[in-house]
PDB file of C-alpha atoms in Angstrom:
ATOM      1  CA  UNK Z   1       0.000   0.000   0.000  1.00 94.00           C
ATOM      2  CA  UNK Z   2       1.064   3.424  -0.791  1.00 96.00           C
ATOM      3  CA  UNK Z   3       1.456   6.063   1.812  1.00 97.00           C
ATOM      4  CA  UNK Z   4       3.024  10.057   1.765  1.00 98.00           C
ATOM      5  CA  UNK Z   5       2.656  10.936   5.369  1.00 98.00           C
ATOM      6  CA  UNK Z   6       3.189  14.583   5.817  1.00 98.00           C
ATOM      7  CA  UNK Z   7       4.365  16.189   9.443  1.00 98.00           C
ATOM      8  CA  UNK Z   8       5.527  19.377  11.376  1.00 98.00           C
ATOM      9  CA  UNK Z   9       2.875  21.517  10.659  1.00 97.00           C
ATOM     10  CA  UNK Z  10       1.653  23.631  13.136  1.00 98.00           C
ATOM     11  CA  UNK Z  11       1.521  27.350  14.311  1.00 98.00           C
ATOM     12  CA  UNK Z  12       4.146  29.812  13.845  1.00 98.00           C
ATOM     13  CA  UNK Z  13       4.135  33.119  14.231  1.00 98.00           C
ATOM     14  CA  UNK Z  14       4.748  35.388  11.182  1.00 98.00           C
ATOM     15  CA  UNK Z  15       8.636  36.012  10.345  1.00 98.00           C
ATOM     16  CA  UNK Z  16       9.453  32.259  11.574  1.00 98.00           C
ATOM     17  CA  UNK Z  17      10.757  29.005  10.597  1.00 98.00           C
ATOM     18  CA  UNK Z  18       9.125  25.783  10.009  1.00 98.00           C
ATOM     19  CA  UNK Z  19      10.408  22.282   8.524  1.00 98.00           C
ATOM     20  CA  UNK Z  20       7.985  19.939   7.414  1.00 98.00           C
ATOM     21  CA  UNK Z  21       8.782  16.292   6.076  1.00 98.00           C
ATOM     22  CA  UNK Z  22       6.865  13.218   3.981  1.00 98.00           C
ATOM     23  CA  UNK Z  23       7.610  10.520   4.545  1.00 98.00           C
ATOM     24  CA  UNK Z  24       7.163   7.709   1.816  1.00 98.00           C
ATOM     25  CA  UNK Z  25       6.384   3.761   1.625  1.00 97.00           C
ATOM     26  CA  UNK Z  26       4.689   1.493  -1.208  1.00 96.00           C
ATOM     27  CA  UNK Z  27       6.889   2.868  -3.999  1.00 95.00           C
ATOM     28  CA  UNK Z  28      10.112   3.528  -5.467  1.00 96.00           C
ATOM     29  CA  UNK Z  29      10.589   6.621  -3.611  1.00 97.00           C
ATOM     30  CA  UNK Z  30      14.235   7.184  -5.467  1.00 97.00           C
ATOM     31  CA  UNK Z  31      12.518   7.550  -8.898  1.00 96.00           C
ATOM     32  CA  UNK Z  32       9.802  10.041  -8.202  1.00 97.00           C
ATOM     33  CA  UNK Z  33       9.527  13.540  -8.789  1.00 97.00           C
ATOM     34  CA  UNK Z  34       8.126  15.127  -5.440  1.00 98.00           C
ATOM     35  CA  UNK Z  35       6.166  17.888  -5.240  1.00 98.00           C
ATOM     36  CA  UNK Z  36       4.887  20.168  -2.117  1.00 98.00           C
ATOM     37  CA  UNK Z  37       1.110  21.567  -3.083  1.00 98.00           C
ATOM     38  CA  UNK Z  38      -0.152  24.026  -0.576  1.00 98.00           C
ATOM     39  CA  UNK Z  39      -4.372  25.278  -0.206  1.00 98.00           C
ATOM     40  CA  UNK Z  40      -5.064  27.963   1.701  1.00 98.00           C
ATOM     41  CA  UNK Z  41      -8.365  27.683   3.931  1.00 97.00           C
ATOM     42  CA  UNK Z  42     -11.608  27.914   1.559  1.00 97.00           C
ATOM     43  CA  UNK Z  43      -8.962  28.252  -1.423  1.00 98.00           C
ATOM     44  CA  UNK Z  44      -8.082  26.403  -4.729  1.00 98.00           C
ATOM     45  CA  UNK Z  45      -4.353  24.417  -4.791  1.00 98.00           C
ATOM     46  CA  UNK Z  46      -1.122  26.439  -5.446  1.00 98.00           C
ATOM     47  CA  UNK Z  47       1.536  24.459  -6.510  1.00 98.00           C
ATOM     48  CA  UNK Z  48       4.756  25.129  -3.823  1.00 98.00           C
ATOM     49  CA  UNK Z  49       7.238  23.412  -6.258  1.00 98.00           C
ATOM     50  CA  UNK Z  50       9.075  20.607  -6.807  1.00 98.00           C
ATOM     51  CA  UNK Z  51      12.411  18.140  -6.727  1.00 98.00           C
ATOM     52  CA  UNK Z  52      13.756  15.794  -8.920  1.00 97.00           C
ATOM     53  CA  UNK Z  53      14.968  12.328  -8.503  1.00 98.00           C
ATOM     54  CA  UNK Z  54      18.900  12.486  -8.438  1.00 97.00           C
ATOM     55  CA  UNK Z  55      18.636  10.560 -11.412  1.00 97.00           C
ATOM     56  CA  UNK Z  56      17.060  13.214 -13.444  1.00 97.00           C
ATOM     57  CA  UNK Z  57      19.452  15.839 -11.593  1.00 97.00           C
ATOM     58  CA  UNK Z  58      17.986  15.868  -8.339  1.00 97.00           C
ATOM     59  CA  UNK Z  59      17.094  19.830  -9.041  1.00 97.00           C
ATOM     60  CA  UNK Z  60      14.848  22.324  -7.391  1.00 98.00           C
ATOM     61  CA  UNK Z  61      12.175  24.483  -8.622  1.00 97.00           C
ATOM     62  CA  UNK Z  62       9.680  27.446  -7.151  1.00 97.00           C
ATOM     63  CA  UNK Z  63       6.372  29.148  -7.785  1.00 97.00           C
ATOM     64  CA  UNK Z  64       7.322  32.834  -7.214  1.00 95.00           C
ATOM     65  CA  UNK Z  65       5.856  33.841  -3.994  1.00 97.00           C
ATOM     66  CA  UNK Z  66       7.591  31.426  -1.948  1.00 98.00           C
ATOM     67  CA  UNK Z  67      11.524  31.248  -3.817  1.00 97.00           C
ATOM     68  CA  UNK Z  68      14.057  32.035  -1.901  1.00 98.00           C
ATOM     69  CA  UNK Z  69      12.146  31.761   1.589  1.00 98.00           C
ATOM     70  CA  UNK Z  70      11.749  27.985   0.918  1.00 98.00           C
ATOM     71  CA  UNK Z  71      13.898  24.866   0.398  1.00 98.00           C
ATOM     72  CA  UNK Z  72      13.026  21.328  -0.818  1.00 98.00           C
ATOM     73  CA  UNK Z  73      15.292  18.788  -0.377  1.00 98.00           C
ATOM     74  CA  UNK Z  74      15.197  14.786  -0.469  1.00 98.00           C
ATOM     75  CA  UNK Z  75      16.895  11.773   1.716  1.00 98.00           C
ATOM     76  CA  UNK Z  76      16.694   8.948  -0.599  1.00 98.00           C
ATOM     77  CA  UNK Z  77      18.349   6.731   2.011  1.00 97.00           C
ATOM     78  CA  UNK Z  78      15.081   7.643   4.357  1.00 98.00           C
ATOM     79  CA  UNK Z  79      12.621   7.538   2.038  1.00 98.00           C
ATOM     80  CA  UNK Z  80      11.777  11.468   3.037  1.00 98.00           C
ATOM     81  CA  UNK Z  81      10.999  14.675   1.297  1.00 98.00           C
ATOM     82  CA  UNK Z  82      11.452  17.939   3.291  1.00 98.00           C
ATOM     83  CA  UNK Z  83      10.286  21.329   2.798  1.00 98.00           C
ATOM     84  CA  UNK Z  84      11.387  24.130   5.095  1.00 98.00           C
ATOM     85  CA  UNK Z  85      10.095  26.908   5.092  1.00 98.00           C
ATOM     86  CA  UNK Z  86      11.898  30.556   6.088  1.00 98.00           C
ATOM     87  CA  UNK Z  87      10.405  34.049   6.828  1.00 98.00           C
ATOM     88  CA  UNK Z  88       6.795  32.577   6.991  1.00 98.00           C
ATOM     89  CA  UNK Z  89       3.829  35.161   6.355  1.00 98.00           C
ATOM     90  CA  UNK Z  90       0.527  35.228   6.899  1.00 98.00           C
ATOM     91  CA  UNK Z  91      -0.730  34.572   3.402  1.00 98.00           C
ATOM     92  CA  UNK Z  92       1.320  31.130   3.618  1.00 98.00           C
ATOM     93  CA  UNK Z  93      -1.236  29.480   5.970  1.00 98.00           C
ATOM     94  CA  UNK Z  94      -2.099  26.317   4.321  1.00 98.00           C
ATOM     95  CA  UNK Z  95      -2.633  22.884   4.283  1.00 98.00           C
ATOM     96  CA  UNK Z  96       0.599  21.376   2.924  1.00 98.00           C
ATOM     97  CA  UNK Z  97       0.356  17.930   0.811  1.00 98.00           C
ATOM     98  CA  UNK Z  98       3.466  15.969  -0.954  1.00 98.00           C
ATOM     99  CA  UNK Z  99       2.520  14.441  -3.873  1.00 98.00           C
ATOM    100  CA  UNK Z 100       4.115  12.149  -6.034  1.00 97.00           C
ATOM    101  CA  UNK Z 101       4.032   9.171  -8.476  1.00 95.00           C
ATOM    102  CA  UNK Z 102       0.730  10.350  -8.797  1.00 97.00           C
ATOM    103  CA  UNK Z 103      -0.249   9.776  -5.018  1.00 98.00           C
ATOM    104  CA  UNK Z 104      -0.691  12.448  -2.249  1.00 98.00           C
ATOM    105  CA  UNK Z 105      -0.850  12.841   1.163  1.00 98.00           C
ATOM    106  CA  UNK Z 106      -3.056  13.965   3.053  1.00 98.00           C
ATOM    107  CA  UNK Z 107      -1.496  16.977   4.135  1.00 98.00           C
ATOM    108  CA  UNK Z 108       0.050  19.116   7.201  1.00 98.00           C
ATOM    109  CA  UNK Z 109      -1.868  22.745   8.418  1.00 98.00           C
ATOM    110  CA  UNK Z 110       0.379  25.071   8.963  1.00 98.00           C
ATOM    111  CA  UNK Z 111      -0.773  28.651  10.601  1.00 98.00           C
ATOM    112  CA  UNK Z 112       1.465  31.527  10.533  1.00 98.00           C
ATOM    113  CA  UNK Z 113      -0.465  34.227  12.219  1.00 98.00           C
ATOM    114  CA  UNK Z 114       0.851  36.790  15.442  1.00 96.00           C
TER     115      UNK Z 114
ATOM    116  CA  UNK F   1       3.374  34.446 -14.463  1.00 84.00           C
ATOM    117  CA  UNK F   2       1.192  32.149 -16.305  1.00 94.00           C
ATOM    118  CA  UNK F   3      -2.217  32.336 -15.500  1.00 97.00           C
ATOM    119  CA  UNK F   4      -4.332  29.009 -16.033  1.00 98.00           C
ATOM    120  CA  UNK F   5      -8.312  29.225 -16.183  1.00 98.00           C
ATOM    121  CA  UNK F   6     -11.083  26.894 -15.606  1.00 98.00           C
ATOM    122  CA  UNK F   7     -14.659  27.366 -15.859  1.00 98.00           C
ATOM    123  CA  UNK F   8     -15.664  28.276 -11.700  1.00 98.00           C
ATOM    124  CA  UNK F   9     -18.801  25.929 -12.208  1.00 98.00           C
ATOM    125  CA  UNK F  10     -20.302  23.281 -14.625  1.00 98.00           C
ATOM    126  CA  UNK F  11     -23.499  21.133 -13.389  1.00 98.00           C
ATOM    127  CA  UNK F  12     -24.531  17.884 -14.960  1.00 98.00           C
ATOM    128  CA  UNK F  13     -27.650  15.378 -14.753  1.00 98.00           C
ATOM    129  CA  UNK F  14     -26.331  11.614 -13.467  1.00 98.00           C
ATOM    130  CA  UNK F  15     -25.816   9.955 -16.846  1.00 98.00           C
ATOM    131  CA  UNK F  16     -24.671  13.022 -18.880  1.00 98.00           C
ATOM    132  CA  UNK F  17     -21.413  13.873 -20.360  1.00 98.00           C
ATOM    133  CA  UNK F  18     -19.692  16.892 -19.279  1.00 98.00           C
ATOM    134  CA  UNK F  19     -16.283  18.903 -20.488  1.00 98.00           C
ATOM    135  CA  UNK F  20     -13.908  20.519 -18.405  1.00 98.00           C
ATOM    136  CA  UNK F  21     -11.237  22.418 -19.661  1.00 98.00           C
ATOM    137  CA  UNK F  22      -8.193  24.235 -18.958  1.00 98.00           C
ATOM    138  CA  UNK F  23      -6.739  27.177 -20.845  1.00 98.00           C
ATOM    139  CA  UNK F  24      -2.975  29.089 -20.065  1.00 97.00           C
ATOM    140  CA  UNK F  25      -2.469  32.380 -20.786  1.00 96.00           C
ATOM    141  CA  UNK F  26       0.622  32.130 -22.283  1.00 94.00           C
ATOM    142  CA  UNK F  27      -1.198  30.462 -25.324  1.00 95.00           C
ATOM    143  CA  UNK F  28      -2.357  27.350 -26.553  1.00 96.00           C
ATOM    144  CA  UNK F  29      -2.100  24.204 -24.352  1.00 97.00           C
ATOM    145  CA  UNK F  30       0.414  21.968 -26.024  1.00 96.00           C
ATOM    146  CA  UNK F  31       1.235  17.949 -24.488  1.00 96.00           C
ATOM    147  CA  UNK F  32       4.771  19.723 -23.693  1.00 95.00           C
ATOM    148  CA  UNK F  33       2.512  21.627 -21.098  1.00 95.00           C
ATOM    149  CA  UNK F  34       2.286  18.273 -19.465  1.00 96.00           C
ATOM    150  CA  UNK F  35      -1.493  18.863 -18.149  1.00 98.00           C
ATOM    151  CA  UNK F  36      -2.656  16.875 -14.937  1.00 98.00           C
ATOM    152  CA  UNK F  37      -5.673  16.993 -13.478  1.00 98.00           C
ATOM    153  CA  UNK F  38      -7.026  15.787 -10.121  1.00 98.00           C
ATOM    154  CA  UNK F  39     -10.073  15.516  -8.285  1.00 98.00           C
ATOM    155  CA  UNK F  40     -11.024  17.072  -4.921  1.00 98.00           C
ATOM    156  CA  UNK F  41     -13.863  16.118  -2.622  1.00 98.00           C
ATOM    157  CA  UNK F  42     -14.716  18.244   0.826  1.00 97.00           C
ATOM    158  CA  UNK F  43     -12.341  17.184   3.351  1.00 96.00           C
ATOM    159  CA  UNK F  44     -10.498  15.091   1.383  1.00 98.00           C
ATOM    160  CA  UNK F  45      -6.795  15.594  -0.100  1.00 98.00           C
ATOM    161  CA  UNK F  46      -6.655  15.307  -4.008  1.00 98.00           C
ATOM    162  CA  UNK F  47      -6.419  12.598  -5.899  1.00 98.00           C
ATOM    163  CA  UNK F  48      -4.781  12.313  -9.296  1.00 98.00           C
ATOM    164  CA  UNK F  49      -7.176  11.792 -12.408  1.00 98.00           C
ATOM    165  CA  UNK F  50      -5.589  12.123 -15.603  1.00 98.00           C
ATOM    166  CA  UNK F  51      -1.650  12.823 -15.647  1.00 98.00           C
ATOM    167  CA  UNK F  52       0.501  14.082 -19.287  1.00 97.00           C
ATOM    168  CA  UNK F  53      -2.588  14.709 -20.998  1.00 98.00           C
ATOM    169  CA  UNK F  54      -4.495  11.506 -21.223  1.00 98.00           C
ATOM    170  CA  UNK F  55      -2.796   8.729 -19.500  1.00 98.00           C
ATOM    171  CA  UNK F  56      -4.377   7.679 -15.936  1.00 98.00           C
ATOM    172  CA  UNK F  57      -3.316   6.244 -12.437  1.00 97.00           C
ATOM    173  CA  UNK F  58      -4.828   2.500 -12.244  1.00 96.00           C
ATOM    174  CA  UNK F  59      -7.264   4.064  -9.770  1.00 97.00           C
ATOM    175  CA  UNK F  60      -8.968   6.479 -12.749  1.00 98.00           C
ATOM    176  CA  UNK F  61     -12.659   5.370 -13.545  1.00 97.00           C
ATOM    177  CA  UNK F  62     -13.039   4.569 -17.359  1.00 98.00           C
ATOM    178  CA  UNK F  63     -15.544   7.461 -17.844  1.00 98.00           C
ATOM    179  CA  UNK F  64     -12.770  10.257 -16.829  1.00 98.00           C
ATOM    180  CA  UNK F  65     -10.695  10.848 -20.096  1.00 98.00           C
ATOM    181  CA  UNK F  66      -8.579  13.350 -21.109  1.00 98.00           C
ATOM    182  CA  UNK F  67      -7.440  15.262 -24.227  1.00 98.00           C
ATOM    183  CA  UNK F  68      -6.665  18.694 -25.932  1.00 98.00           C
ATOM    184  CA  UNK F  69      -9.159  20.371 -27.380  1.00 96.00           C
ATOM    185  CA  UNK F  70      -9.674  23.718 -29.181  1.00 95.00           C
ATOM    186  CA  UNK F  71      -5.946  24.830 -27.772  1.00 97.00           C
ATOM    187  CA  UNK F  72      -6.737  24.128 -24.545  1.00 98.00           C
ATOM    188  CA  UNK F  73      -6.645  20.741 -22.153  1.00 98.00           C
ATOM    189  CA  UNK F  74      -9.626  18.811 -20.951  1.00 98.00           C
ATOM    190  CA  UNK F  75     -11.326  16.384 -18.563  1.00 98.00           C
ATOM    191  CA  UNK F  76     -14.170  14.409 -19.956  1.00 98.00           C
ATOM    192  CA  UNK F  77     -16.445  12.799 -18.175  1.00 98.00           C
ATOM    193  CA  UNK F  78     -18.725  10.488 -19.417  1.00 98.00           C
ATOM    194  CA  UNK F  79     -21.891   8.980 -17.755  1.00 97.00           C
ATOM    195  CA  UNK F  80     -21.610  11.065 -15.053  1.00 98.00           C
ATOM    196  CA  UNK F  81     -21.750   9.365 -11.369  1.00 98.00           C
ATOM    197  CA  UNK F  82     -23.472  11.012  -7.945  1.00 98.00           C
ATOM    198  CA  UNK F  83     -19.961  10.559  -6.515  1.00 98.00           C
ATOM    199  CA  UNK F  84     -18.309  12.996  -9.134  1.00 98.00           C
ATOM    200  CA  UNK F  85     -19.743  15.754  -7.975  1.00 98.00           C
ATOM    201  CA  UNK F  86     -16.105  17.429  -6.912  1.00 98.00           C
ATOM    202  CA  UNK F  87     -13.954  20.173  -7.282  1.00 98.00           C
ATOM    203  CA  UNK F  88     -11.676  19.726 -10.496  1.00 98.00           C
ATOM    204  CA  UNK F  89      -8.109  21.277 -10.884  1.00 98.00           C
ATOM    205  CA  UNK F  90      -5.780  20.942 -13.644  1.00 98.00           C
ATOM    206  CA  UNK F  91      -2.243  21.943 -13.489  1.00 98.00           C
ATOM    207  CA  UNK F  92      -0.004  22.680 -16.861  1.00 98.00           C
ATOM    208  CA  UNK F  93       3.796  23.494 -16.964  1.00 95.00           C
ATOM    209  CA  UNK F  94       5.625  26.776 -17.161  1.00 88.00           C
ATOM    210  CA  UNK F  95       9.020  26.809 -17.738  1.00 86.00           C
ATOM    211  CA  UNK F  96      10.329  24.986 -14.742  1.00 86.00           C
ATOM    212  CA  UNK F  97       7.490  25.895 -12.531  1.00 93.00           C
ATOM    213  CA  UNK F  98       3.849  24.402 -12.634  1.00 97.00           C
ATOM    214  CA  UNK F  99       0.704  26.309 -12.270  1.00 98.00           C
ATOM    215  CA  UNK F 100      -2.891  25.080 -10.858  1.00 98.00           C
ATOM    216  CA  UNK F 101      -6.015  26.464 -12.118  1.00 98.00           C
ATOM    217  CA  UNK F 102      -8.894  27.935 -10.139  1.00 98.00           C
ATOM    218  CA  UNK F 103     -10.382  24.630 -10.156  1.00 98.00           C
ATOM    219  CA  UNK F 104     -14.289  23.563 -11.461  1.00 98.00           C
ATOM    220  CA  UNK F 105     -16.875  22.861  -9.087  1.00 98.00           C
ATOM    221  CA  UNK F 106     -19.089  20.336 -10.866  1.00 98.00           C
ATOM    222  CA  UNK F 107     -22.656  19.668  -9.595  1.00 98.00           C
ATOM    223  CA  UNK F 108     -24.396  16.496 -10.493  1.00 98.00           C
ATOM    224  CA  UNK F 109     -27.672  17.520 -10.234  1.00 95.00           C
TER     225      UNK F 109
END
């Protein structure tokens, strides 16, 4: 059985830090593409962005508002995609799913309010 | 930034045949736009439908197909089902980045 597991969400006050992780089981983690897909509260999905599997260059990219505040990085060896997350606003409360192979998780909230 | 539309709202009778589609702004939607689109139910995370166009997960009903049409991507459902009634997003490629639409609210009704 597949699973994404998503974790470290929680509330943070605006200007702070937060790592989240997925972890991954049912699949050939090592191969997949993994992408972090956030949705704001009554709100459509925004696509966060995205890593590569070191076989296809293991590179990073962005959607606009949140490049260069956030990072996405992989342990293959752990099965485990990371996100963290730097100078965290308001507008980037969300819940936060992983998704890839075609599966998702079913996601982390995250609040960043004062 | 690309922008990537989708009609806010389609309804359908059980049985019918509805189109969603999915247009960028940047031009006409092209299989090198990759699309992908996935269903949502409330309280539920998504669910992948229809991934590089037309091909689907194992999990994809039959009656969920999708194709370009008219320069833009779309979802297809035939013989509509109770259960379908769902928020619909598609998602296309831009540059290195990827961009959701608004996502379709369909009503079976």
């Amino acid at each position: 059985e597949v699973q994404l597991v998503e974790s470290g969400g929680g509330l943070v006050k605006p200007g702070e830090s937060l790592g989240l992780s997925c972890t991954a089981s049912g699949f050939t983690f090592t191969n997949a593409w993994m992408t972090w897909v956030r949705q704001a509260p009554g709100k459509g999905l925004e696509w966060v962005g995205r890593i590569k599997s070191k076989t296809d260059g293991g590179t990073t990219d962005y959607a606009a508002p949140v490049k260069g505040r956030f990072t996405i990085s992989r342990d293959d060896s752990k099965n485990t995609l990371y996100l963290q997350m730097n100078s965290l606003k308001t507008e980037d409360t969300a819940v936060y799913y992983c998704a890839g192979s075609n599966y998702w998780g079913q996601g982390t909230l995250v609040t960043v309010s004062s | 930034q690309t922008v990537v539309t989708q009609e806010p709202s389609l309804t359908v009778s059980p049985g019918g045949t509805v189109t969603l589609t999915c247009a960028s702004s940047t031009g006409a939607v092209t299989s090198d736009s990759y699309p992908n689109w996935f269903q949502q139910k409330p309280g539920q995370a998504p669910r992948t439908l229809i991934y590089s166009t037309s091909n689907k997960p194992s999990w994809t009903p039959a009656r969920f197909s999708g194709s370009l049409l008219g320069g833009k991507a779309a979802l297809t459902l035939s013989g509509v089902q109770p259960e379908d009634e769902a928020d619909y997003y598609c998602l296309l490629s831009s540059g290195g980045a990827r961009v959701f639409g608004g996502g379709t609210k369909l009503t079976v009704l």
